[in-house]
mmCIF file of C-alpha atoms in Angstrom:
data_model
loop_
_atom_site.group_PDB
_atom_site.id
_atom_site.type_symbol
_atom_site.label_atom_id
_atom_site.label_comp_id
_atom_site.label_asym_id
_atom_site.label_seq_id
_atom_site.Cartn_x
_atom_site.Cartn_y
_atom_site.Cartn_z
ATOM 1 C CA MET S 1 0.019 0.014 -0.083
ATOM 2 C CA SER S 2 1.528 3.310 -1.119
ATOM 3 C CA LEU S 3 0.687 6.245 1.201
ATOM 4 C CA THR S 4 1.794 9.793 1.199
ATOM 5 C CA PRO S 5 3.852 10.370 4.381
ATOM 6 C CA ARG S 6 2.092 12.150 7.118
ATOM 7 C CA LYS S 7 3.435 14.203 10.020
ATOM 8 C CA ASP S 8 0.618 14.349 12.431
ATOM 9 C CA LEU S 9 -2.463 12.428 13.657
ATOM 10 C CA LEU S 10 -5.086 15.180 14.463
ATOM 11 C CA ASP S 11 -8.382 13.704 13.736
ATOM 12 C CA ILE S 12 -10.229 11.008 11.705
ATOM 13 C CA ALA S 13 -11.809 13.487 9.380
ATOM 14 C CA SER S 14 -8.567 14.364 7.665
ATOM 15 C CA LEU S 15 -7.544 10.710 7.078
ATOM 16 C CA THR S 16 -7.906 8.821 3.804
ATOM 17 C CA ASN S 17 -9.455 5.370 3.750
ATOM 18 C CA GLU S 18 -6.076 3.935 2.934
ATOM 19 C CA GLU S 19 -4.441 5.412 5.878
ATOM 20 C CA ILE S 20 -7.104 4.086 8.205
ATOM 21 C CA GLU S 21 -6.568 0.636 6.721
ATOM 22 C CA PHE S 22 -2.822 1.013 6.931
ATOM 23 C CA VAL S 23 -3.096 1.748 10.700
ATOM 24 C CA LEU S 24 -5.693 -1.025 11.335
ATOM 25 C CA ALA S 25 -3.559 -3.580 9.363
ATOM 26 C CA ASN S 26 -0.434 -3.029 10.912
ATOM 27 C CA ALA S 27 -2.053 -3.157 14.365
ATOM 28 C CA VAL S 28 -2.443 -7.004 13.923
ATOM 29 C CA PRO S 29 1.299 -7.697 13.961
ATOM 30 C CA PHE S 30 1.926 -5.527 16.960
ATOM 31 C CA LYS S 31 -0.799 -7.145 18.758
ATOM 32 C CA ASP S 32 0.924 -10.380 18.042
ATOM 33 C CA LEU S 33 3.920 -9.261 19.867
ATOM 34 C CA PHE S 34 1.767 -9.411 23.100
ATOM 35 C CA LYS S 35 1.922 -13.167 23.125
ATOM 36 C CA ARG S 36 5.863 -13.262 23.096
ATOM 37 C CA SER S 37 8.141 -13.530 26.164
ATOM 38 C CA VAL S 38 9.870 -10.531 24.846
ATOM 39 C CA LYS S 39 7.251 -7.772 23.882
ATOM 40 C CA LYS S 40 9.748 -5.236 22.425
ATOM 41 C CA VAL S 41 10.873 -4.394 18.868
ATOM 42 C CA PRO S 42 13.472 -1.871 17.949
ATOM 43 C CA THR S 43 11.280 0.177 15.595
ATOM 44 C CA LEU S 44 11.661 3.596 17.257
ATOM 45 C CA LYS S 45 14.956 2.929 19.054
ATOM 46 C CA GLY S 46 16.668 6.363 19.581
ATOM 47 C CA GLN S 47 13.415 8.298 18.942
ATOM 48 C CA THR S 48 11.589 10.199 22.042
ATOM 49 C CA VAL S 49 7.936 10.362 22.760
ATOM 50 C CA LEU S 50 6.824 13.144 24.938
ATOM 51 C CA THR S 51 3.277 13.045 26.509
ATOM 52 C CA LEU S 52 1.848 16.456 27.111
ATOM 53 C CA PHE S 53 -1.494 16.130 29.111
ATOM 54 C CA TYR S 54 -3.367 19.424 30.128
ATOM 55 C CA GLU S 55 -6.247 17.072 31.369
ATOM 56 C CA PRO S 56 -5.982 14.222 33.744
ATOM 57 C CA SER S 57 -5.703 10.851 32.076
ATOM 58 C CA THR S 58 -4.726 7.359 33.216
ATOM 59 C CA ARG S 59 -5.805 4.991 30.491
ATOM 60 C CA THR S 60 -4.790 6.836 27.369
ATOM 61 C CA ARG S 61 -1.411 8.253 28.624
ATOM 62 C CA SER S 62 -0.492 4.776 30.044
ATOM 63 C CA SER S 63 -1.529 3.223 26.899
ATOM 64 C CA PHE S 64 0.628 5.664 24.671
ATOM 65 C CA GLU S 65 3.793 5.178 27.086
ATOM 66 C CA VAL S 66 3.348 1.233 26.943
ATOM 67 C CA ALA S 67 2.990 1.369 23.082
ATOM 68 C CA ALA S 68 6.265 3.769 22.834
ATOM 69 C CA ASN S 69 8.146 1.540 25.409
ATOM 70 C CA ARG S 70 7.426 -1.583 23.156
ATOM 71 C CA LEU S 71 8.636 0.231 20.248
ATOM 72 C CA SER S 72 11.944 0.899 22.164
ATOM 73 C CA ALA S 73 11.442 4.454 22.254
ATOM 74 C CA ASP S 74 12.410 6.854 24.935
ATOM 75 C CA VAL S 75 9.385 8.018 26.800
ATOM 76 C CA THR S 76 9.110 11.151 28.826
ATOM 77 C CA HIS S 77 6.074 12.931 30.460
ATOM 78 C CA PHE S 78 5.897 16.769 30.705
ATOM 79 C CA ASP S 79 4.540 17.328 34.149
ATOM 80 C CA ILE S 80 2.002 20.288 33.642
ATOM 81 C CA GLU S 81 1.455 20.592 37.483
ATOM 82 C CA SER S 82 5.067 21.245 38.142
ATOM 83 C CA SER S 83 5.886 23.306 34.903
ATOM 84 C CA SER S 84 5.817 26.983 34.212
ATOM 85 C CA VAL S 85 2.233 26.316 32.701
ATOM 86 C CA VAL S 86 0.808 26.823 36.315
ATOM 87 C CA LYS S 87 2.728 30.221 36.173
ATOM 88 C CA GLY S 88 0.973 31.309 33.199
ATOM 89 C CA GLU S 89 3.306 30.031 30.318
ATOM 90 C CA SER S 90 1.262 29.822 27.108
ATOM 91 C CA VAL S 91 0.957 26.611 25.076
ATOM 92 C CA LEU S 92 3.239 28.062 22.404
ATOM 93 C CA ASP S 93 5.945 29.028 24.845
ATOM 94 C CA THR S 94 6.009 25.404 26.118
ATOM 95 C CA VAL S 95 6.131 24.126 22.412
ATOM 96 C CA GLU S 96 9.152 26.164 21.964
ATOM 97 C CA THR S 97 10.798 24.597 25.097
ATOM 98 C CA LEU S 98 9.982 21.231 23.689
ATOM 99 C CA GLU S 99 11.380 22.297 20.273
ATOM 100 C CA SER S 100 14.773 22.797 21.998
ATOM 101 C CA MET S 101 14.568 19.323 23.583
ATOM 102 C CA ARG S 102 14.400 17.832 20.060
ATOM 103 C CA VAL S 103 11.585 15.357 20.805
ATOM 104 C CA ASP S 104 10.395 13.229 17.951
ATOM 105 C CA TYR S 105 6.816 12.837 19.057
ATOM 106 C CA ILE S 106 4.443 14.985 21.276
ATOM 107 C CA VAL S 107 1.199 13.231 22.399
ATOM 108 C CA VAL S 108 -1.207 16.094 23.344
ATOM 109 C CA ARG S 109 -4.354 16.173 25.357
ATOM 110 C CA HIS S 110 -6.044 19.409 26.043
ATOM 111 C CA LYS S 111 -9.514 20.625 27.230
ATOM 112 C CA GLN S 112 -9.663 23.124 24.445
ATOM 113 C CA SER S 113 -10.431 22.016 20.796
ATOM 114 C CA GLY S 114 -7.684 22.871 18.261
ATOM 115 C CA ILE S 115 -4.772 22.871 20.570
ATOM 116 C CA PRO S 116 -2.917 19.861 18.910
ATOM 117 C CA SER S 117 -3.430 21.374 15.440
ATOM 118 C CA LEU S 118 -1.802 24.628 16.651
ATOM 119 C CA ILE S 119 1.040 22.775 18.268
ATOM 120 C CA ALA S 120 1.552 20.659 15.272
ATOM 121 C CA LYS S 121 2.010 23.920 13.078
ATOM 122 C CA ASN S 122 4.785 25.202 15.487
ATOM 123 C CA THR S 123 6.935 22.121 15.876
ATOM 124 C CA ARG S 124 8.980 19.606 13.760
ATOM 125 C CA ALA S 125 7.794 16.776 16.041
ATOM 126 C CA SER S 126 4.970 14.613 15.047
ATOM 127 C CA VAL S 127 1.868 15.486 17.030
ATOM 128 C CA ILE S 128 -0.612 13.031 17.956
ATOM 129 C CA ASN S 129 -4.077 14.212 19.242
ATOM 130 C CA ALA S 130 -4.903 12.205 22.388
ATOM 131 C CA GLY S 131 -8.061 14.124 22.922
ATOM 132 C CA ASP S 132 -9.001 17.867 22.392
ATOM 133 C CA GLY S 133 -12.145 19.314 23.947
ATOM 134 C CA TRP S 134 -15.307 18.084 22.389
ATOM 135 C CA HIS S 135 -13.516 17.872 19.083
ATOM 136 C CA ALA S 136 -11.637 14.577 18.342
ATOM 137 C CA HIS S 137 -10.184 11.476 19.856
ATOM 138 C CA PRO S 138 -8.534 9.685 16.845
ATOM 139 C CA THR S 139 -6.663 6.907 18.514
ATOM 140 C CA GLN S 140 -9.725 5.901 20.511
ATOM 141 C CA ALA S 141 -11.661 5.680 17.246
ATOM 142 C CA LEU S 142 -9.109 3.529 15.516
ATOM 143 C CA LEU S 143 -8.911 1.114 18.558
ATOM 144 C CA ASP S 144 -12.734 0.842 18.434
ATOM 145 C CA ALA S 145 -12.784 -0.045 14.751
ATOM 146 C CA PHE S 146 -9.902 -2.548 15.307
ATOM 147 C CA THR S 147 -11.719 -4.121 18.170
ATOM 148 C CA LEU S 148 -14.819 -4.690 16.043
ATOM 149 C CA ARG S 149 -12.842 -5.768 13.122
ATOM 150 C CA GLU S 150 -11.867 -8.743 15.383
ATOM 151 C CA LYS S 151 -15.358 -9.572 15.795
ATOM 152 C CA PHE S 152 -16.823 -8.909 12.317
ATOM 153 C CA LYS S 153 -15.449 -10.311 9.265
ATOM 154 C CA ASP S 154 -16.986 -7.276 7.328
ATOM 155 C CA LEU S 155 -18.142 -4.265 9.285
ATOM 156 C CA ARG S 156 -20.111 -3.056 6.334
ATOM 157 C CA GLY S 157 -23.796 -3.061 7.176
ATOM 158 C CA ALA S 158 -23.231 -3.782 10.942
ATOM 159 C CA ARG S 159 -25.084 -1.277 13.198
ATOM 160 C CA ALA S 160 -23.762 0.716 16.370
ATOM 161 C CA LEU S 161 -25.929 2.352 18.925
ATOM 162 C CA ILE S 162 -23.993 5.042 20.682
ATOM 163 C CA VAL S 163 -25.602 5.706 24.012
ATOM 164 C CA GLY S 164 -25.200 8.704 26.444
ATOM 165 C CA ASP S 165 -23.466 12.099 26.576
ATOM 166 C CA ILE S 166 -23.171 12.627 22.648
ATOM 167 C CA GLN S 167 -22.933 16.554 23.214
ATOM 168 C CA HIS S 168 -19.843 16.616 25.161
ATOM 169 C CA SER S 169 -17.985 13.479 23.704
ATOM 170 C CA ARG S 170 -15.047 13.821 21.476
ATOM 171 C CA VAL S 171 -15.186 9.837 21.359
ATOM 172 C CA ALA S 172 -18.728 9.905 19.931
ATOM 173 C CA ARG S 173 -17.635 12.277 17.250
ATOM 174 C CA SER S 174 -14.597 10.345 16.199
ATOM 175 C CA THR S 175 -15.818 6.939 16.726
ATOM 176 C CA SER S 176 -19.123 7.362 14.828
ATOM 177 C CA LEU S 177 -17.195 8.928 12.022
ATOM 178 C CA ILE S 178 -14.647 5.993 11.685
ATOM 179 C CA PHE S 179 -17.693 3.605 12.028
ATOM 180 C CA ARG S 180 -19.571 5.171 9.165
ATOM 181 C CA ARG S 181 -16.384 5.446 7.024
ATOM 182 C CA LEU S 182 -16.050 1.602 7.308
ATOM 183 C CA GLY S 183 -19.565 1.099 6.238
ATOM 184 C CA MET S 184 -21.590 0.697 9.606
ATOM 185 C CA HIS S 185 -24.787 2.239 10.338
ATOM 186 C CA VAL S 186 -24.858 4.520 13.505
ATOM 187 C CA ALA S 187 -27.339 5.639 15.693
ATOM 188 C CA TYR S 188 -27.421 7.970 18.770
ATOM 189 C CA LEU S 189 -29.542 7.469 22.071
ATOM 190 C CA ALA S 190 -29.335 10.270 24.567
ATOM 191 C CA PRO S 191 -31.420 12.788 26.651
ATOM 192 C CA GLY S 192 -32.516 15.751 24.413
ATOM 193 C CA SER S 193 -30.319 17.893 26.829
ATOM 194 C CA ILE S 194 -27.139 16.065 25.823
ATOM 195 C CA MET S 195 -28.062 15.318 22.163
ATOM 196 C CA PRO S 196 -26.244 17.861 19.954
ATOM 197 C CA ARG S 197 -28.456 20.238 17.928
ATOM 198 C CA GLU S 198 -26.426 19.341 14.748
ATOM 199 C CA THR S 199 -25.808 15.650 13.789
ATOM 200 C CA PRO S 200 -24.717 13.909 10.837
ATOM 201 C CA GLU S 201 -27.708 13.225 8.454
ATOM 202 C CA ASP S 202 -26.899 9.557 8.231
ATOM 203 C CA VAL S 203 -26.916 9.055 11.863
ATOM 204 C CA LYS S 204 -30.415 8.079 13.513
ATOM 205 C CA LEU S 205 -31.524 9.609 16.820
ATOM 206 C CA PHE S 206 -33.481 7.916 19.645
ATOM 207 C CA GLY S 207 -34.783 9.190 22.933
ATOM 208 C CA ASN S 208 -35.399 5.926 24.594
ATOM 209 C CA TRP S 209 -34.112 2.383 24.774
ATOM 210 C CA THR S 210 -37.289 0.763 23.359
ATOM 211 C CA ASP S 211 -37.016 2.499 19.949
ATOM 212 C CA ALA S 212 -33.370 2.180 19.860
ATOM 213 C CA LEU S 213 -33.310 -1.518 20.311
ATOM 214 C CA ASP S 214 -36.205 -1.839 17.935
ATOM 215 C CA TRP S 215 -33.516 -0.496 15.353
ATOM 216 C CA LYS S 216 -31.568 -3.961 16.006
ATOM 217 C CA PRO S 217 -28.134 -2.804 16.666
ATOM 218 C CA ASP S 218 -25.281 -5.307 16.650
ATOM 219 C CA VAL S 219 -23.141 -3.063 19.097
ATOM 220 C CA VAL S 220 -23.977 -0.928 22.053
ATOM 221 C CA TYR S 221 -21.277 1.690 22.664
ATOM 222 C CA LEU S 222 -21.830 3.344 26.145
ATOM 223 C CA LEU S 223 -20.167 6.840 26.680
ATOM 224 C CA ARG S 224 -18.857 8.115 30.173
ATOM 225 C CA VAL S 225 -21.124 10.949 31.362
ATOM 226 C CA GLN S 226 -18.755 14.097 31.004
ATOM 227 C CA SER S 227 -19.628 15.824 34.285
ATOM 228 C CA GLU S 228 -16.459 17.810 34.286
ATOM 229 C CA ARG S 229 -17.404 19.289 30.648
ATOM 230 C CA MET S 230 -20.776 20.230 31.989
ATOM 231 C CA ASP S 231 -21.252 23.991 33.115
ATOM 232 C CA GLU S 232 -24.639 23.053 34.640
ATOM 233 C CA PRO S 233 -26.639 19.793 35.115
ATOM 234 C CA PHE S 234 -28.109 18.394 32.049
ATOM 235 C CA PHE S 235 -30.426 15.853 33.957
ATOM 236 C CA PRO S 236 -31.970 15.506 37.359
ATOM 237 C CA SER S 237 -29.449 13.229 38.986
ATOM 238 C CA ALA S 238 -27.205 10.137 38.298
ATOM 239 C CA ALA S 239 -29.647 7.848 39.502
ATOM 240 C CA GLU S 240 -32.409 9.182 37.022
ATOM 241 C CA TYR S 241 -29.777 8.951 34.183
ATOM 242 C CA HIS S 242 -29.097 5.478 35.016
ATOM 243 C CA LYS S 243 -32.756 4.694 35.178
ATOM 244 C CA ASN S 244 -33.663 5.936 31.593
ATOM 245 C CA TYR S 245 -30.319 5.773 29.742
ATOM 246 C CA GLY S 246 -27.919 3.453 31.678
ATOM 247 C CA LEU S 247 -27.341 -0.117 31.175
ATOM 248 C CA THR S 248 -29.392 -1.623 33.998
ATOM 249 C CA ASP S 249 -29.510 -5.233 34.718
ATOM 250 C CA ALA S 250 -32.638 -5.582 33.029
ATOM 251 C CA ARG S 251 -31.169 -4.058 29.870
ATOM 252 C CA VAL S 252 -28.135 -6.327 30.179
ATOM 253 C CA GLU S 253 -30.544 -9.327 29.844
ATOM 254 C CA ILE S 254 -31.915 -7.876 26.574
ATOM 255 C CA LEU S 255 -28.374 -7.536 25.358
ATOM 256 C CA LYS S 256 -27.646 -11.075 26.421
ATOM 257 C CA GLU S 257 -30.843 -12.558 24.875
ATOM 258 C CA ARG S 258 -29.782 -10.731 21.497
ATOM 259 C CA GLY S 259 -26.067 -11.541 21.639
ATOM 260 C CA LEU S 260 -25.125 -7.758 21.233
ATOM 261 C CA TRP S 261 -21.590 -6.711 21.741
ATOM 262 C CA LEU S 262 -20.932 -4.051 24.390
ATOM 263 C CA MET S 263 -18.311 -1.278 24.366
ATOM 264 C CA HIS S 264 -17.045 1.744 26.499
ATOM 265 C CA PRO S 265 -14.182 3.964 26.123
ATOM 266 C CA GLY S 266 -13.620 4.109 29.877
ATOM 267 C CA PRO S 267 -13.216 5.001 32.524
ATOM 268 C CA VAL S 268 -16.613 3.681 33.560
ATOM 269 C CA ASN S 269 -18.888 5.269 36.176
ATOM 270 C CA ARG S 270 -20.397 2.180 37.777
ATOM 271 C CA GLY S 271 -24.156 2.722 38.686
ATOM 272 C CA VAL S 272 -24.551 5.622 36.062
ATOM 273 C CA GLU S 273 -23.757 4.244 32.581
ATOM 274 C CA ILE S 274 -23.506 0.613 33.647
ATOM 275 C CA THR S 275 -24.139 -1.854 36.458
ATOM 276 C CA ASP S 276 -21.492 -4.261 37.946
ATOM 277 C CA ARG S 277 -23.524 -6.954 36.274
ATOM 278 C CA GLY S 278 -23.012 -5.027 33.064
ATOM 279 C CA MET S 279 -19.389 -4.950 33.565
ATOM 280 C CA ASN S 280 -19.123 -8.686 33.671
ATOM 281 C CA TYR S 281 -21.255 -9.309 30.636
ATOM 282 C CA GLU S 282 -19.880 -12.181 28.641
ATOM 283 C CA LYS S 283 -19.848 -10.275 25.368
ATOM 284 C CA SER S 284 -18.412 -7.059 26.605
ATOM 285 C CA LEU S 285 -15.365 -5.714 24.627
ATOM 286 C CA ILE S 286 -14.208 -3.207 27.357
ATOM 287 C CA ASN S 287 -11.025 -4.986 28.296
ATOM 288 C CA GLN S 288 -10.298 -5.869 24.637
ATOM 289 C CA GLN S 289 -10.458 -2.081 23.846
ATOM 290 C CA VAL S 290 -7.746 -1.447 26.449
ATOM 291 C CA GLU S 291 -5.512 -4.070 25.139
ATOM 292 C CA ASN S 292 -6.176 -3.135 21.464
ATOM 293 C CA GLY S 293 -5.347 0.423 22.388
ATOM 294 C CA ILE S 294 -1.741 -0.308 22.885
ATOM 295 C CA ALA S 295 -1.447 -2.104 19.482
ATOM 296 C CA VAL S 296 -3.231 0.609 17.550
ATOM 297 C CA ARG S 297 -1.151 3.388 19.142
ATOM 298 C CA MET S 298 2.048 1.228 18.296
ATOM 299 C CA SER S 299 0.765 1.146 14.709
ATOM 300 C CA VAL S 300 0.185 5.129 14.768
ATOM 301 C CA LEU S 301 3.811 5.783 16.122
ATOM 302 C CA TYR S 302 5.111 3.553 13.469
ATOM 303 C CA TRP S 303 3.189 4.885 10.677
ATOM 304 C CA LEU S 304 4.240 8.555 11.582
ATOM 305 C CA LYS S 305 7.852 7.551 11.766
ATOM 306 C CA PRO S 306 9.699 9.199 8.836
ATOM 307 C CA GLY S 307 10.403 6.579 6.126
ATOM 308 C CA ALA S 308 7.752 4.206 7.334
ATOM 309 C CA VAL S 309 5.386 4.703 4.259
#
């Protein structure tokens, strides 16, 4: 597969179908490494990967760090809390500092949409967007697609029901887009208060579980309620949300009867989006998503390496 070299990964929308396929295909051999006693390859030996997270993160940051380590890269974390950022240093000032360090990759998470793109325009390093505001989370979308590819020989025609806080979710935007790019049908289920006013024309909208399940999805994808991005309450209480939109034990039984797959980007709010019983559901792909995240991020780092394509 012949691809034009790319410096950064900022969103799914800017990727070609060939680039998506390249990342997904190369994640397969990287995942095979996990079965070996030695789980490292020298692909990025001598390269430096720096994580720059302006928002708290455990899963995504750890996943990138493990991925980079398994490619033999040197990994460092820029500690925002103890840096000059807390003294008022701007993003571009920080980038200028990082430029002098000659890092090869910068993995960025920021609460403001567009910051990874701004950084990418002002550094020679490859920039990977690890989540910016409500905008995009491309590696989450890629790992979600990879996870479903392991379960479906062909994703074309498969149906995914994305449930929850669509309005504030960069995951919903990125994952729904890549699913549709791969030929899937997508629907949203959410309270009206957290359903975006503008949604893609080819995405169906539902306001209750009964109608949504009548649509006959193959996959139910639960979203985390983004309380930290809400300036005001968008529903009466967590208990009320769970009753009407969460995966209750009764709804777990429906999923079980119909053999539906279950996904969630994590971290999970137990008792809000899902119950303990739901977490133990036999067709849950949540743990596979975590494992696949490492393989997909290894593939992304390899893809952006100069000379890889």
